[in-house]
CSV table of C-alpha atoms in Angstrom, one decimal:
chain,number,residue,atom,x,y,z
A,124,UNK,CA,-39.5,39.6,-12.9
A,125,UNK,CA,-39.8,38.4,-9.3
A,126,UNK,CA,-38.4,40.3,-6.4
A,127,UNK,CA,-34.9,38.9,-4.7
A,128,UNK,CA,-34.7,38.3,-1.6
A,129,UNK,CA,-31.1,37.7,-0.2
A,130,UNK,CA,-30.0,36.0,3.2
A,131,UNK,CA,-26.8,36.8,4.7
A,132,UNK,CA,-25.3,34.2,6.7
A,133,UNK,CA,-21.6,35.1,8.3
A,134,UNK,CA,-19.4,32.3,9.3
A,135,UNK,CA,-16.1,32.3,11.3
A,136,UNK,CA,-15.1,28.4,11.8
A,137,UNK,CA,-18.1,27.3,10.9
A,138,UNK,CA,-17.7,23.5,9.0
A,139,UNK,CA,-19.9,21.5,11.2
A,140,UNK,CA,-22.8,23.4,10.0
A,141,UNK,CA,-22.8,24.5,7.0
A,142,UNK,CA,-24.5,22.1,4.9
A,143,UNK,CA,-27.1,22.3,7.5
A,144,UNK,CA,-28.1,26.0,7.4
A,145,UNK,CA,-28.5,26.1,3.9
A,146,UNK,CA,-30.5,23.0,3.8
A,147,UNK,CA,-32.6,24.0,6.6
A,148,UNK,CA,-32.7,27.4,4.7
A,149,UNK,CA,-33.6,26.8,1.5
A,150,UNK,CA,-36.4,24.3,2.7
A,151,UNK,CA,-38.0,26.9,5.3
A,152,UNK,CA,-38.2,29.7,2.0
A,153,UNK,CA,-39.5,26.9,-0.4
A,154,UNK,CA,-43.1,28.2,0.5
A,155,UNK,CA,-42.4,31.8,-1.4
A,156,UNK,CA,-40.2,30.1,-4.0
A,157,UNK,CA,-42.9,31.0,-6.7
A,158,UNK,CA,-42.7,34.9,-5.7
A,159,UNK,CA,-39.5,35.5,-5.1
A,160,UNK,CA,-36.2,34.8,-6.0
A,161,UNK,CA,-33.4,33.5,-3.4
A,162,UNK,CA,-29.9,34.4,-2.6
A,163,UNK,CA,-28.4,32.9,0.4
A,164,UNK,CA,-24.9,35.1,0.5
A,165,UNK,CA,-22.7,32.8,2.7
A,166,UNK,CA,-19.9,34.9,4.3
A,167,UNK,CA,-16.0,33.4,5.7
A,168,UNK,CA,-14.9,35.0,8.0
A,169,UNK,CA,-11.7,34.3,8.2
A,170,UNK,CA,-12.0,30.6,9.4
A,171,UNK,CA,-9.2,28.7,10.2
A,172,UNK,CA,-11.1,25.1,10.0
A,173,UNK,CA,-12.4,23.6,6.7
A,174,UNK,CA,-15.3,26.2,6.7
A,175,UNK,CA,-14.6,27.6,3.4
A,176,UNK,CA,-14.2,24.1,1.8
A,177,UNK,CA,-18.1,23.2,3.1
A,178,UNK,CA,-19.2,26.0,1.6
A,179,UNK,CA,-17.6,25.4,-1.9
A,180,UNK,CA,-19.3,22.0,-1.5
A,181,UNK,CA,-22.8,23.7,-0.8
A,182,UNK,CA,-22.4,25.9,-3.5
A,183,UNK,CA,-22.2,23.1,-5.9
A,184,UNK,CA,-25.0,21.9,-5.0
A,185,UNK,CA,-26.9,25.1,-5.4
A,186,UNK,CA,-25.3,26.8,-7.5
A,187,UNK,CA,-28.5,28.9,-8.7
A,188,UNK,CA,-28.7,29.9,-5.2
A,189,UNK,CA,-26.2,30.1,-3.0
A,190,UNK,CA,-23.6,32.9,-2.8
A,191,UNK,CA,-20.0,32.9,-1.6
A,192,UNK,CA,-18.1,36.1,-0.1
A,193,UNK,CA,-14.3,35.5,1.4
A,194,UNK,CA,-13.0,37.5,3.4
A,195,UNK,CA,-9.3,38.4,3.2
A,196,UNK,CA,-8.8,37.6,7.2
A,197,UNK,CA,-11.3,37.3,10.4
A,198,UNK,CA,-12.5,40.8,10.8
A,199,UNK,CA,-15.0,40.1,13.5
A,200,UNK,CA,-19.2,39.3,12.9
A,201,UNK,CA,-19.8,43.3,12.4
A,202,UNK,CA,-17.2,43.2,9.5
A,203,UNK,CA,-18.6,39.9,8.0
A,204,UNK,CA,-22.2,41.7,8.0
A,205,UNK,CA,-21.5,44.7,6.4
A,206,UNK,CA,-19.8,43.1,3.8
A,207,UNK,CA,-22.8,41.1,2.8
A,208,UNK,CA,-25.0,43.8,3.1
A,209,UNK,CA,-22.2,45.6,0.4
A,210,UNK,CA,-23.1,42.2,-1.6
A,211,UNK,CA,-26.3,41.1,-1.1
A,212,UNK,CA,-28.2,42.1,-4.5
A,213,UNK,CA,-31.9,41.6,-2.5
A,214,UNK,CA,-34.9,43.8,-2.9
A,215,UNK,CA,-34.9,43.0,0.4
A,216,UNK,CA,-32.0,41.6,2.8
A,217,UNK,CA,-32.0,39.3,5.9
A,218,UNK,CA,-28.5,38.7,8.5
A,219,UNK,CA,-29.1,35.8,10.4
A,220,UNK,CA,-27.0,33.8,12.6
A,221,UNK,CA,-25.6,30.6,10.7
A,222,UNK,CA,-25.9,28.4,13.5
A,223,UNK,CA,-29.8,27.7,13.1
A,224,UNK,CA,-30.4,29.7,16.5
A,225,UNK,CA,-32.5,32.1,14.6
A,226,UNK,CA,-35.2,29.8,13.3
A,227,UNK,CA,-34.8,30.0,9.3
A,228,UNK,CA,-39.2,30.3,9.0
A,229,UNK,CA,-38.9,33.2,11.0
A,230,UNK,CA,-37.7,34.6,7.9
A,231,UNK,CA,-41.1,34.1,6.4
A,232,UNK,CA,-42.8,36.0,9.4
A,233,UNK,CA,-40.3,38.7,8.4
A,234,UNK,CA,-41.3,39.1,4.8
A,235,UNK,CA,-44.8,39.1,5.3
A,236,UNK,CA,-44.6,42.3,7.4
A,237,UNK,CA,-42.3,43.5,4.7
A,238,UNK,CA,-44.7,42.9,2.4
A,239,UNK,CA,-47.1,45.0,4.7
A,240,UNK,CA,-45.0,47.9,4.2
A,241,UNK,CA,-42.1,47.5,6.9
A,242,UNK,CA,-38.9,48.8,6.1
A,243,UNK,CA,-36.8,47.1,8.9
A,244,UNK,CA,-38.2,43.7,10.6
A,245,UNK,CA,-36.8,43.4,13.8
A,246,UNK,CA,-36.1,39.4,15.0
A,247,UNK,CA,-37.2,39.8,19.1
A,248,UNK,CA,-36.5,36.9,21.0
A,249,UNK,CA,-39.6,36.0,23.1
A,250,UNK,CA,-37.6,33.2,24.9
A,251,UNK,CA,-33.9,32.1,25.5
A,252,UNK,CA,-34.7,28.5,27.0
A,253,UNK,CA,-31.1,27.2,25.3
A,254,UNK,CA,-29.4,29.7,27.6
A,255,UNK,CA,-27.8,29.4,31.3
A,256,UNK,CA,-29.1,31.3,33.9
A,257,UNK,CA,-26.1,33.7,33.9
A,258,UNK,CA,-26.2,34.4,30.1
A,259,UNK,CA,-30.0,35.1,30.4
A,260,UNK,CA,-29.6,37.6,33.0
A,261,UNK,CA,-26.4,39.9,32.0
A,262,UNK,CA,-28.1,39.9,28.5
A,263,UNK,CA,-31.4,41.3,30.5
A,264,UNK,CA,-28.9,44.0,32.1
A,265,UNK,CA,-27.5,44.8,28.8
A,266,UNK,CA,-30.5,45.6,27.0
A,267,UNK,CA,-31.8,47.4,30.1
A,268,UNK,CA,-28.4,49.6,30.3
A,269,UNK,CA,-28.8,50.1,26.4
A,270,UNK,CA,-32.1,51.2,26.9
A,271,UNK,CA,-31.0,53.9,29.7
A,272,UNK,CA,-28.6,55.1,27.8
A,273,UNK,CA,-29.8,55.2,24.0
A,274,UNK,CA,-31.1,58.6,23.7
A,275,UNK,CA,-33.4,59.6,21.4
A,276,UNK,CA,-33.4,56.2,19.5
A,277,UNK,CA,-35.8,53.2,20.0
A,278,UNK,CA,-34.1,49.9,20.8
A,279,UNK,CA,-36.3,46.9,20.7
A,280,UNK,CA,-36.1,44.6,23.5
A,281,UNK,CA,-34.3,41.2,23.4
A,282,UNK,CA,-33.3,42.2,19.2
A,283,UNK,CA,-29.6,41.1,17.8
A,284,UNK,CA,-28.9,41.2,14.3
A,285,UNK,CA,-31.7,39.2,13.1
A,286,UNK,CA,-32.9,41.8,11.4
A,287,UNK,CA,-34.4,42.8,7.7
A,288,UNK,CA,-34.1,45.2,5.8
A,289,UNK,CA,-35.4,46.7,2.5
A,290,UNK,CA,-33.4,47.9,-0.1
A,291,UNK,CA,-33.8,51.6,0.6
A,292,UNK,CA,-33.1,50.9,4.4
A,293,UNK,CA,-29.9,48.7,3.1
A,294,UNK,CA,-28.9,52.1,0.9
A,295,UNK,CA,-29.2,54.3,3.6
A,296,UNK,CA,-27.4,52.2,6.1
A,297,UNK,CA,-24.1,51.5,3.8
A,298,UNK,CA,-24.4,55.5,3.4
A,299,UNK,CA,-23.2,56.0,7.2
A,300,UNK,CA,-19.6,56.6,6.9
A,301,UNK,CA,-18.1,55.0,10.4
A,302,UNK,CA,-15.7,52.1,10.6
A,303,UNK,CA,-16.6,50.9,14.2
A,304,UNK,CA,-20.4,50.2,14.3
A,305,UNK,CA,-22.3,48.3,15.2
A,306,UNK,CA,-25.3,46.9,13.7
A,307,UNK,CA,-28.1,46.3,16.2
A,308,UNK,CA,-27.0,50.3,17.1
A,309,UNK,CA,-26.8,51.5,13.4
A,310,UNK,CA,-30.1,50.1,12.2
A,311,UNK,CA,-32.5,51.7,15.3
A,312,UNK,CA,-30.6,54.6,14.1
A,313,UNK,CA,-32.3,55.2,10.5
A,314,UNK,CA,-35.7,55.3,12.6
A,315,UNK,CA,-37.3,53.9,9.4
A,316,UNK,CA,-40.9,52.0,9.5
A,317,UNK,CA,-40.0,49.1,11.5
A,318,UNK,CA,-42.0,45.9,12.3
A,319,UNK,CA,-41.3,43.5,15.0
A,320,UNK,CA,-41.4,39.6,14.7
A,321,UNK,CA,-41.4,37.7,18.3
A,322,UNK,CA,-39.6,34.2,18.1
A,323,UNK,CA,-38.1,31.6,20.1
A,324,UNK,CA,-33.9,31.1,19.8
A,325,UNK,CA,-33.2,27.8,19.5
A,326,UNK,CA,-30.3,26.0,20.6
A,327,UNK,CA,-26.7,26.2,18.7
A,328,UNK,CA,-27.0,23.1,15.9
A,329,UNK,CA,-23.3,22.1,15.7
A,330,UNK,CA,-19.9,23.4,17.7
A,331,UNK,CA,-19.4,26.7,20.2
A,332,UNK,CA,-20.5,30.1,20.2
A,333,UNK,CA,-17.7,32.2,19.2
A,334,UNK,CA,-18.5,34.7,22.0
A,335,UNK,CA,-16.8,34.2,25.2
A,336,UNK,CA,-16.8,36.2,28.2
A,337,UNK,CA,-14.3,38.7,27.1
A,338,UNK,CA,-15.5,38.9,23.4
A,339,UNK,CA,-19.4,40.0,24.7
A,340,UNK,CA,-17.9,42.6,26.6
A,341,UNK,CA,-16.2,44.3,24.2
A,342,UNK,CA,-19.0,43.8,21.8
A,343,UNK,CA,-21.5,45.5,25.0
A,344,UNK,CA,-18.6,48.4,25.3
A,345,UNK,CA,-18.8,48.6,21.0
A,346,UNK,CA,-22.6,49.1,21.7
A,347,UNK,CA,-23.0,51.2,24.3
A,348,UNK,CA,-20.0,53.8,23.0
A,349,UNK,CA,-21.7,53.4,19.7
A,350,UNK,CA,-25.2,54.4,20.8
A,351,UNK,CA,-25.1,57.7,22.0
A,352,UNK,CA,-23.0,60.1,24.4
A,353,UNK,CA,-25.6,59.5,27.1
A,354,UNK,CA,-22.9,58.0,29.2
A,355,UNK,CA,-20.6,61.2,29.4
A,356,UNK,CA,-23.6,62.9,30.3
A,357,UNK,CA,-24.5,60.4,33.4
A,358,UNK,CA,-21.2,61.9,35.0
A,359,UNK,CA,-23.5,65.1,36.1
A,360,UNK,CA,-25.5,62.9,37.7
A,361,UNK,CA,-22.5,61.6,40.1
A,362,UNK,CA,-21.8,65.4,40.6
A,363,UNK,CA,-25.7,65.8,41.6
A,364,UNK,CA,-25.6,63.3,44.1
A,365,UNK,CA,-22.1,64.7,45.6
A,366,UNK,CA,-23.8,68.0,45.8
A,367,UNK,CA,-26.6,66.7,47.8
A,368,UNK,CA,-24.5,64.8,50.5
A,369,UNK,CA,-22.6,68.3,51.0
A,370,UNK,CA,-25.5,70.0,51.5
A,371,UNK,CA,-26.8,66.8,53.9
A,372,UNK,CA,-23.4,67.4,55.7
A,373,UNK,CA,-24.0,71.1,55.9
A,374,UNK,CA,-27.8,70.5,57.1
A,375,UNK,CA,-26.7,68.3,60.0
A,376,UNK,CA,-24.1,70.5,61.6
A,377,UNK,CA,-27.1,72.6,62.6
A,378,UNK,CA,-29.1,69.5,64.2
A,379,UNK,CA,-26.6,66.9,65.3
A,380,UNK,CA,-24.2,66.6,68.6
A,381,UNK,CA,-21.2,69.1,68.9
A,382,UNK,CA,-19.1,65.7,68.9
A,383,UNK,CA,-20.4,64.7,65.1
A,384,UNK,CA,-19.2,68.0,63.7
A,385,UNK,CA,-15.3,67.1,62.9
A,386,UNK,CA,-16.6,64.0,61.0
A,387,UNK,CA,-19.4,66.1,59.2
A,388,UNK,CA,-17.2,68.7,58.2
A,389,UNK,CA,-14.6,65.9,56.6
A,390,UNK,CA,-17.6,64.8,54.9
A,391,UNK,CA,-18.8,68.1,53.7
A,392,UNK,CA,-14.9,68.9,52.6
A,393,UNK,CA,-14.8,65.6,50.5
A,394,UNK,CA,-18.6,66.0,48.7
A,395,UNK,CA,-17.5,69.8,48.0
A,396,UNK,CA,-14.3,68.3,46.4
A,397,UNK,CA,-15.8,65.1,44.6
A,398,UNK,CA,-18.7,67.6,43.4
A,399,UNK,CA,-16.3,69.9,41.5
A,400,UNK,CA,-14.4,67.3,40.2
A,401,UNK,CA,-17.3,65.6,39.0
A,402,UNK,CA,-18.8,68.7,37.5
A,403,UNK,CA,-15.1,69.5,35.9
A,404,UNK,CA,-15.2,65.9,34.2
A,405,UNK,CA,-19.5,65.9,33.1
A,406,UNK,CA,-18.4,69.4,31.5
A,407,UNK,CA,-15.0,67.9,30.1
A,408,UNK,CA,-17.3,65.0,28.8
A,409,UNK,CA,-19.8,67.0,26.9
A,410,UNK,CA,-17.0,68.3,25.1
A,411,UNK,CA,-15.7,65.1,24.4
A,412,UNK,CA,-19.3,63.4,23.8
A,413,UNK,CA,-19.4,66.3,20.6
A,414,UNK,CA,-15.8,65.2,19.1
A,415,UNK,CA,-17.3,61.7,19.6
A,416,UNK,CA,-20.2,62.9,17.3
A,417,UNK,CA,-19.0,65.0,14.8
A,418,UNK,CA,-15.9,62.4,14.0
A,419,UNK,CA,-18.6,59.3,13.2
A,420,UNK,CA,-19.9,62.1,10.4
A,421,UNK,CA,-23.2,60.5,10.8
A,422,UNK,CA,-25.7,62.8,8.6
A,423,UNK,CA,-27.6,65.2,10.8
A,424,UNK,CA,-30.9,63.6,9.1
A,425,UNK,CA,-31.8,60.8,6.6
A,426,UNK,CA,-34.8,61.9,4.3
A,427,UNK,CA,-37.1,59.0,3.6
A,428,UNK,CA,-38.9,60.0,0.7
A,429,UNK,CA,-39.7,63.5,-1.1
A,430,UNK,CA,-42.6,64.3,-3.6
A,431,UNK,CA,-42.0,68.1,-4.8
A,432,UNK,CA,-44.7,70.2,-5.6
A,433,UNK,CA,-45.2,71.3,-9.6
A,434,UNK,CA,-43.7,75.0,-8.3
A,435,UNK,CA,-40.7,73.2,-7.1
A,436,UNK,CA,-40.1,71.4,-9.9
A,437,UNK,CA,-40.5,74.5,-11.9
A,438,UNK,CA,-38.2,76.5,-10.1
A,439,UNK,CA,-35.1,73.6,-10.6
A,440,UNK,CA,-35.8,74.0,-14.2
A,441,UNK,CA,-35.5,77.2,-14.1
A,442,UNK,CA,-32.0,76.9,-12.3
A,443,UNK,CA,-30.9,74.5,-14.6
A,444,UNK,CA,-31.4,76.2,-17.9
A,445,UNK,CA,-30.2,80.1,-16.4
C-alpha cells in the first residue's frame, strides 16, 4: 500500500483561488503520483464569500483527492491549521498557504528530505521580491526579536507555516494541550530532526492578504508570548542598566564641578528609584513567566523513540503477572 501524503490548505474568503491551488497542486505532486497517495484537505475558514461553494465544485472534480473540512465560524489561520492537522490522515502532512505564495513543487523538495529521514521540513524563504520595502523589513525585525528572545529553541530564519511534518511529529504536536499557539512556535518546539528547504515566495495569485497591519501584530505578540518567558526576564536587564547610571552619577560627584552636583544627585536619586522598581517588576516577572509555564501544561520532555534492553522488558513482565 503506498504511503499518503496529505496537504493542508486553510482558506478564509478565499473564491478567487481555489480552483487554482488545487490545480496547480495536484499538477506540481503528479511527479510522485506512482509512490504515494494524495490528499489535499481544503480547510473554510469561516468565509463569508462563495469560498465554500468553489470548493464543493473542486471537490467534484476530484473527488479521489481532495478533502473538505468546514469550520463552524472564522477561528483565525492557527485554528484552521490545527484542525487539518486533527484531519489530515498523511504518513506525512504539509500546511501551505492557499494563495500559491508558497510554490506547490516546493512540496516535492520537502518530501525528498523526508524521505532522507527528516521529521519536520521547514519552508525558508530565500527571497521576498513580491513584498514592499516596509513588509520586508519589520518581518526582518520580527524574526530577529524572535530569535533574541526564543530561548533554548531553534527558530529557522525567514520560516512561516510552510512546514512538514511526519506522522510521529504530527502525533506529538496535537499531544500539546494549549489553546493559544501558535504554530511556527509550537513546531521548533518538539526539536525533532528537522530539514530546511530554501525557496522563493511568489506573489499572491488572486485577492488580498488577510493580514493587515493590526492583525500581524497581534499574530507577532501571539508569537513572541508563545515562545518563551525570555521577555519577563529582559526586565533585569533595564534594572542593570539603571544600576549602572547610579553608580555613573555617584562616580562623577567625586570628579565633576561643585555646580554639577544638585543635577547628579537628582540623577543618582531617580536611577536608585527606577533600579528598584525595575528589579521589583524582573522579580515579579519571573514569578509570573513560571504561571505562564506551568498553565500551557506543555510536557517537561517529548521522548522520540525508546528500544528497552531484554532486562527491561523482563522486569515489566514480571510486574505485570505479580
Amino acid at each position: 500500500m503506498k504511503k499518503l501524503i496529505s496537504i493542508i490548505g486553510p482558506m478564509h474568503n478565499e473564491e478567487a483561488l481555489v480552483a487554482q491551488f488545487c490545480e496547480e497542486t495536484l499538477r506540481a505532486l503528479e511527479p510522485i503520483a506512482d509512490r504515494y497517495d494524495i490528499e489535499l484537505l481544503l480547510v473554510e475558514d469561516g468565509s463569508r464569500d462563495n469560498t465554500f461553494e468553489q470548493m464543493k465544485s473542486v471537490h467534484a472534480r476530484f473527488p479521489e483527492t481532495i478533502s473538505l473540512l468546514r469550520l463552524t465560524r472564522n477561528f483565525g489561520l492557527e485554528g484552521a491549521i490545527h484542525e487539518g492537522l486533527r484531519t489530515a490522515s498523511g504518513d506525512a502532512v504539509v500546511v501551505m498557504d492557499a494563495d500559491l505564495q508558497d510554490p506547490p513543487a516546493v512540496v516535492l523538495e520537502m518530501i525528498s528530505a523526508w524521505e532522507q529521514g527528516a521529521d519536520i521540513v521547514v519552508g525558508s524563504r530565500s527571497g521576498r521580491p513580491s513584498d514592499s520595502f516596509f513588509k520586508r523589513a519589520t518581518a526582518g525585525l520580527f524574526y530577529k526579536i524572535m530569535d533574541a528572545l526564543s530561548g533554548k529553541l531553534k527558530l529557522e530564519e525567514s520560516a512561516a507555516n510552510f512546514r512538514l511534518l511526519d506522522r510521529k511529529a504530527v502525533s506529538k504536536l496535537l499531544e500539546l494541550p494549549e489553546v493559544n499557539g501558535v504554530f511556527r512556535v509550537l513546531v521548533p518546539y518538539l526539536g525533532m530532526n528537522t530539514s530546511v528547504v530554501a525557496y522563493e515566495r511568489d506573489r499572491r495569485f488572486a485577492g488580498e492578504t488577510k493580514y493587515k497591519l493590526m492583525s500581524m501584530v497581534r499574530y507577532a505578540l501571539d508569537s513572541l508570548t508563545g515562545i518563551s518567558i525570555e521577555p519577563l526576564r529582559k526586565i533585569g536587564l533595564v534594572a542593570g542598566v539603571s544600576l549602572l547610571c547610579l553608580i555613573g552619577s555617584l562616580g562623577a560627584l567625586f570628579v565633576a564641578p561643585r555646580e554639577w552636583a544638585a543635577p547628579l544627585v537628582v540623577c543618582a536619586v531617580v536611577s536608585l528609584q527606577f533600579s528598584l522598581l525595575f528589579f521589583v517588576l524582573a522579580v515579579i516577572g519571573e514569578y509570573l513567566g513560571q504561571l505562564h509555564i506551568e498553565s500551557k501544561g506543555r510536557p517537561i520532555a517529548l521522548p522520540y523513540e525508546f528500544r528497552p534492553s531484554g532486562s527491561s522488558v523482563r522486569r515489566k513482565s514480571a510486574a505485570v503477572s505479580s
